Tab-separated table of C-alpha atoms and ligand atoms in Angstrom:
chain	number	residue	atom	x	y	z
A	1152	MET	CA	20.375	-21.585	-14.491
A	1153	LEU	CA	17.124	-23.485	-14.268
A	1154	SER	CA	14.239	-21.150	-13.487
A	1155	PHE	CA	10.954	-22.081	-11.870
A	1156	ASP	CA	7.682	-20.200	-11.686
A	1157	PRO	CA	6.152	-21.301	-8.370
A	1158	ALA	CA	2.689	-20.689	-9.811
A	1159	LYS	CA	3.375	-23.587	-12.224
A	1160	CYS	CA	4.899	-25.963	-9.647
A	1161	GLN	CA	3.338	-28.363	-7.171
A	1162	GLN	CA	3.396	-27.323	-3.492
A	1163	ARG	CA	5.883	-30.116	-2.677
A	1164	GLN	CA	8.271	-28.929	-5.407
A	1165	VAL	CA	8.206	-25.355	-4.098
A	1166	TYR	CA	8.797	-26.650	-0.557
A	1167	LYS	CA	11.827	-28.623	-1.778
A	1168	LEU	CA	13.269	-25.575	-3.536
A	1169	MET	CA	12.797	-23.407	-0.441
A	1170	THR	CA	14.246	-25.883	2.041
A	1171	GLY	CA	17.167	-26.542	-0.318
A	1172	ILE	CA	17.962	-22.899	-0.999
A	1173	ILE	CA	17.342	-21.313	2.411
A	1174	VAL	CA	20.151	-22.981	4.342
A	1175	PRO	CA	21.337	-23.459	6.983
A	1176	ARG	CA	18.295	-22.752	9.121
A	1177	PRO	CA	18.513	-22.484	12.915
A	1178	ILE	CA	16.082	-24.712	14.761
A	1179	ALA	CA	13.606	-23.491	17.362
A	1180	LEU	CA	12.497	-26.338	19.603
A	1181	VAL	CA	9.186	-24.779	20.619
A	1182	SER	CA	7.488	-25.645	23.877
A	1183	THR	CA	3.801	-24.795	24.377
A	1184	LEU	CA	0.959	-25.782	26.663
A	1185	SER	CA	-2.502	-26.730	25.448
A	1186	ARG	CA	-5.611	-25.214	27.037
A	1187	GLU	CA	-6.061	-28.608	28.720
A	1188	GLY	CA	-2.516	-28.394	30.141
A	1189	VAL	CA	-0.743	-30.925	27.876
A	1190	ALA	CA	2.905	-29.965	27.280
A	1191	ASN	CA	3.844	-29.899	23.595
A	1192	LEU	CA	7.291	-29.769	22.011
A	1193	ALA	CA	8.160	-29.510	18.293
A	1194	PRO	CA	11.083	-28.278	16.160
A	1195	PHE	CA	10.648	-25.465	13.603
A	1196	SER	CA	13.421	-24.348	11.250
A	1197	PHE	CA	11.483	-21.585	9.533
A	1198	PHE	CA	12.688	-19.536	12.482
A	1199	CYS	CA	14.608	-16.312	13.011
A	1200	GLY	CA	15.179	-13.275	15.158
A	1201	VAL	CA	13.484	-10.068	14.062
A	1202	GLY	CA	14.882	-7.231	16.191
A	1203	SER	CA	16.026	-6.405	19.688
A	1204	VAL	CA	13.664	-3.528	20.639
A	1205	PRO	CA	11.448	-5.216	21.612
A	1206	PRO	CA	13.344	-8.511	21.463
A	1207	THR	CA	11.299	-10.303	18.820
A	1208	VAL	CA	11.486	-13.755	17.230
A	1209	LEU	CA	9.339	-15.560	14.690
A	1210	PHE	CA	8.743	-19.145	13.659
A	1211	CYS	CA	6.386	-20.600	11.084
A	1212	PRO	CA	4.225	-23.696	11.546
A	1213	SER	CA	2.759	-24.620	8.145
A	1214	LEU	CA	-0.849	-25.723	7.730
A	1215	ARG	CA	-1.612	-29.427	7.418
A	1216	PRO	CA	-4.223	-30.953	5.106
A	1217	PRO	CA	-7.654	-30.358	6.655
A	1218	ASP	CA	-9.025	-32.991	9.002
A	1219	SER	CA	-12.037	-33.429	11.194
A	1220	THR	CA	-10.389	-32.685	14.533
A	1221	GLU	CA	-11.076	-29.585	16.579
A	1222	ALA	CA	-7.627	-28.214	15.710
A	1223	GLY	CA	-8.511	-28.390	11.988
A	1224	ASN	CA	-5.370	-28.031	9.903
A	1225	ARG	CA	-3.345	-26.242	12.564
A	1226	LYS	CA	-0.332	-28.002	14.079
A	1227	ASP	CA	-0.631	-28.466	17.849
A	1228	THR	CA	1.989	-25.766	18.440
A	1229	LEU	CA	0.017	-23.171	16.477
A	1230	ARG	CA	-3.266	-24.077	18.145
A	1231	ASN	CA	-1.645	-23.865	21.582
A	1232	VAL	CA	0.007	-20.516	20.859
A	1233	GLU	CA	-3.231	-19.062	19.528
A	1234	GLU	CA	-5.134	-20.317	22.566
A	1235	THR	CA	-2.646	-19.440	25.299
A	1236	GLY	CA	-0.447	-16.656	23.856
A	1237	GLU	CA	2.796	-18.118	25.206
A	1238	PHE	CA	5.708	-20.259	24.012
A	1239	VAL	CA	9.359	-21.032	24.741
A	1240	VAL	CA	12.067	-21.319	22.074
A	1241	ASN	CA	14.791	-23.779	23.084
A	1242	VAL	CA	18.087	-23.841	21.156
A	1243	VAL	CA	18.976	-27.280	19.743
A	1244	SER	CA	22.577	-28.283	20.430
A	1245	ASP	CA	24.250	-31.310	18.873
A	1246	ALA	CA	23.765	-33.198	22.155
A	1247	ILE	CA	19.967	-32.979	21.883
A	1248	ALA	CA	19.583	-33.116	18.068
A	1249	GLU	CA	18.189	-36.656	18.090
A	1250	ALA	CA	15.780	-35.842	20.893
A	1251	ALA	CA	14.586	-32.736	19.022
A	1252	ASN	CA	14.050	-34.883	15.946
A	1253	ALA	CA	12.028	-37.364	18.032
A	1254	ALA	CA	9.827	-34.446	19.128
A	1255	SER	CA	8.863	-33.847	15.478
A	1256	ALA	CA	6.770	-37.051	15.425
A	1257	GLU	CA	3.227	-36.397	14.208
A	1258	VAL	CA	1.339	-37.500	17.304
A	1259	PRO	CA	-2.147	-36.630	18.630
A	1260	PRO	CA	-2.464	-33.499	20.823
A	1261	GLU	CA	-2.916	-35.531	24.006
A	1262	VAL	CA	0.580	-37.056	23.636
A	1263	SER	CA	3.427	-34.975	25.107
A	1264	GLU	CA	6.600	-34.913	23.034
A	1265	PHE	CA	8.556	-34.297	26.261
A	1266	GLN	CA	7.957	-37.973	27.033
A	1267	LEU	CA	8.610	-39.108	23.433
A	1268	SER	CA	11.935	-37.285	23.256
A	1269	GLY	CA	13.136	-38.032	26.782
A	1270	LEU	CA	13.852	-34.325	27.316
A	1271	THR	CA	13.295	-32.768	30.745
A	1272	ALA	CA	10.749	-30.018	31.386
A	1273	VAL	CA	11.876	-27.256	33.740
A	1274	ALA	CA	9.594	-24.438	34.918
A	1275	SER	CA	9.776	-21.086	33.142
A	1276	GLU	CA	9.840	-17.764	35.029
A	1277	ALA	CA	7.459	-15.541	33.072
A	1278	VAL	CA	5.305	-17.931	30.980
A	1279	ARG	CA	3.466	-21.188	31.684
A	1280	PRO	CA	5.062	-23.530	29.065
A	1281	SER	CA	8.173	-25.280	30.350
A	1282	ARG	CA	11.721	-24.906	29.116
A	1283	VAL	CA	13.885	-27.832	27.985
A	1284	ALA	CA	16.468	-28.377	30.718
A	1285	GLU	CA	19.029	-29.934	28.334
A	1286	SER	CA	18.913	-26.980	25.910
A	1287	PRO	CA	21.893	-24.604	26.341
A	1288	ALA	CA	19.776	-21.466	25.758
A	1289	GLN	CA	16.067	-20.751	26.025
A	1290	MET	CA	13.818	-17.777	25.307
A	1291	GLU	CA	10.474	-17.351	27.066
A	1292	CYS	CA	8.073	-15.561	24.706
A	1293	LYS	CA	4.685	-13.853	24.759
A	1294	LEU	CA	2.698	-13.853	21.523
A	1295	LEU	CA	2.629	-10.541	19.620
A	1296	GLN	CA	0.899	-11.495	16.380
A	1297	VAL	CA	-0.115	-14.441	14.182
A	1298	ILE	CA	-0.094	-13.835	10.428
A	1299	TYR	CA	-1.618	-16.374	8.000
A	1300	THR	CA	0.184	-16.095	4.631
A	1301	GLY	CA	-2.436	-18.425	3.113
A	1302	ARG	CA	-5.100	-20.957	4.096
A	1303	ALA	CA	-4.035	-23.950	1.948
A	1304	PRO	CA	-2.045	-26.965	3.184
A	1305	GLY	CA	1.607	-25.930	3.120
A	1306	SER	CA	0.827	-22.248	3.762
A	1307	GLY	CA	3.091	-20.780	6.404
A	1308	VAL	CA	1.761	-19.083	9.486
A	1309	ILE	CA	4.077	-16.484	11.038
A	1310	VAL	CA	4.090	-16.589	14.824
A	1311	LEU	CA	5.709	-13.425	16.175
A	1312	GLY	CA	6.659	-13.325	19.823
A	1313	GLU	CA	8.375	-10.994	22.253
A	1314	VAL	CA	11.127	-12.504	24.359
A	1315	VAL	CA	10.370	-11.762	27.996
A	1316	ARG	CA	13.189	-13.845	29.484
A	1317	PHE	CA	16.517	-15.163	28.143
A	1318	HIS	CA	18.252	-18.111	29.787
A	1319	VAL	CA	21.798	-19.105	28.814
A	1320	ARG	CA	23.899	-21.814	30.470
A	1321	GLU	CA	26.257	-20.070	32.874
A	1322	ASP	CA	29.485	-21.382	31.336
A	1323	LEU	CA	28.470	-20.123	27.870
A	1324	VAL	CA	27.964	-16.429	28.535
A	1325	GLU	CA	30.373	-13.634	29.443
A	1326	ASP	CA	29.379	-9.964	29.296
A	1327	PHE	CA	26.303	-10.995	27.250
A	1328	ARG	CA	28.490	-12.695	24.606
A	1329	VAL	CA	27.446	-16.294	23.978
A	1330	ASP	CA	30.226	-18.783	23.210
A	1331	PRO	CA	29.304	-20.403	19.862
A	1332	ALA	CA	31.556	-23.416	20.450
A	1333	GLY	CA	29.902	-24.179	23.764
A	1334	LEU	CA	26.410	-23.542	22.417
A	1335	ASP	CA	27.149	-26.119	19.687
A	1336	ALA	CA	23.891	-25.325	17.875
A	1337	VAL	CA	22.748	-27.450	14.956
A	1338	GLY	CA	20.718	-26.323	11.958
A	1339	ARG	CA	18.594	-27.860	9.284
A	1340	MET	CA	19.293	-28.304	5.597
A	1341	ALA	CA	16.866	-29.979	3.166
A	1342	GLY	CA	15.131	-33.281	3.928
A	1343	ASN	CA	16.778	-35.256	6.700
A	1344	THR	CA	20.094	-33.398	6.556
A	1345	TRP	CA	21.159	-31.318	9.541
A	1346	VAL	CA	24.325	-29.283	9.994
A	1347	ARG	CA	26.696	-28.567	12.892
A	1348	THR	CA	28.202	-25.129	13.557
A	1349	ARG	CA	31.793	-26.210	14.249
A	1350	ASP	CA	33.331	-24.924	11.004
A	1351	ARG	CA	33.291	-21.156	11.511
A	1352	ILE	CA	35.067	-18.233	9.815
A	1353	GLU	CA	35.825	-14.700	11.069
A	1354	LEU	CA	35.301	-11.723	8.746
A	1355	ILE	CA	36.139	-8.190	9.914
A	1356	ARG	CA	33.426	-5.709	8.939
A	1357	PRO	CA	34.677	-2.895	6.696
A	1358	LYS	CA	34.749	0.552	8.366
B	806	FMN	C1	14.475	-30.035	12.194
B	806	FMN	C2	13.021	-29.883	11.872
B	806	FMN	C3	12.533	-28.639	11.491
B	806	FMN	C4	11.168	-28.470	11.216
B	806	FMN	N1	10.725	-27.224	10.825
B	806	FMN	C5	9.410	-27.017	10.601
B	806	FMN	C6	8.917	-25.719	10.238
B	806	FMN	O1	9.658	-24.733	10.142
B	806	FMN	N2	7.585	-25.588	10.018
B	806	FMN	C7	6.724	-26.637	10.146
B	806	FMN	O2	5.519	-26.459	9.973
B	806	FMN	N3	7.163	-27.878	10.501
B	806	FMN	C8	8.467	-28.088	10.739
B	806	FMN	N4	8.911	-29.335	11.103
B	806	FMN	C9	7.927	-30.416	11.315
B	806	FMN	C10	7.239	-30.289	12.680
B	806	FMN	O3	8.211	-30.381	13.725
B	806	FMN	C11	6.194	-31.425	12.836
B	806	FMN	O4	5.151	-31.212	11.909
B	806	FMN	C12	5.642	-31.542	14.248
B	806	FMN	O5	4.934	-32.763	14.340
B	806	FMN	C13	4.691	-30.432	14.636
B	806	FMN	O6	4.288	-30.708	15.945
B	806	FMN	P1	2.980	-30.177	16.638
B	806	FMN	O7	1.773	-30.679	15.852
B	806	FMN	O8	3.093	-30.758	18.013
B	806	FMN	O9	3.054	-28.678	16.634
B	806	FMN	C14	10.268	-29.559	11.332
B	806	FMN	C15	10.775	-30.818	11.704
B	806	FMN	C16	12.125	-30.982	11.952
B	806	FMN	C17	12.649	-32.343	12.344
């Protein structure tokens, strides 16, 4: 084995180890609204569910190098969530993988990634940010807590939210079970590599 002490590595090297080892990662395509009302959309693969009582999810926008803008080193998504307390997680299926990737473009806050990606905004029920119509499942969330794990560029910020509404495409859900084949979610590996979820195995849990 090769062993690495992160304290002796560059930030980029640690990032590469983490994104190479922690795979596959599900992708949250996160929709937010700025205080000025600009719709923002960006994918985040440091994303997971936390528990079901209350239904809780988290995703982690990392800090950028500092700049002179009002947002400072916060990504637009983080700034919007901190200012408005609401977001929507949209599941990325294979059909919208390229559009989700287009939404990751580093563009100024006044540009809406809905337009860049060609995805369609549809009104949410319980929060102000829109859902992505083409996404097979969406979760409307209210912010619970924001935790800064550091203040340096590359530090992760944990955004914890409570799901206040689930939406699943009608043909994909039966008795609350979601059909994985129909959902056709994609995930992220390291760098530019993504993964499909079509090669599945069944394992019976021991009693
Ligand atoms: C598949 C994918 C997953 C990503 N995951 C993350 C992530 O977990 N954390 C992060 O900070 N950036 C992540 N990014 C990069 C952000 O999407 C990118 O910085 C985006 O411009 C942020 O947008 P915003 O400034 O509108 O919030 C990811 C990009 C892609 C394509």
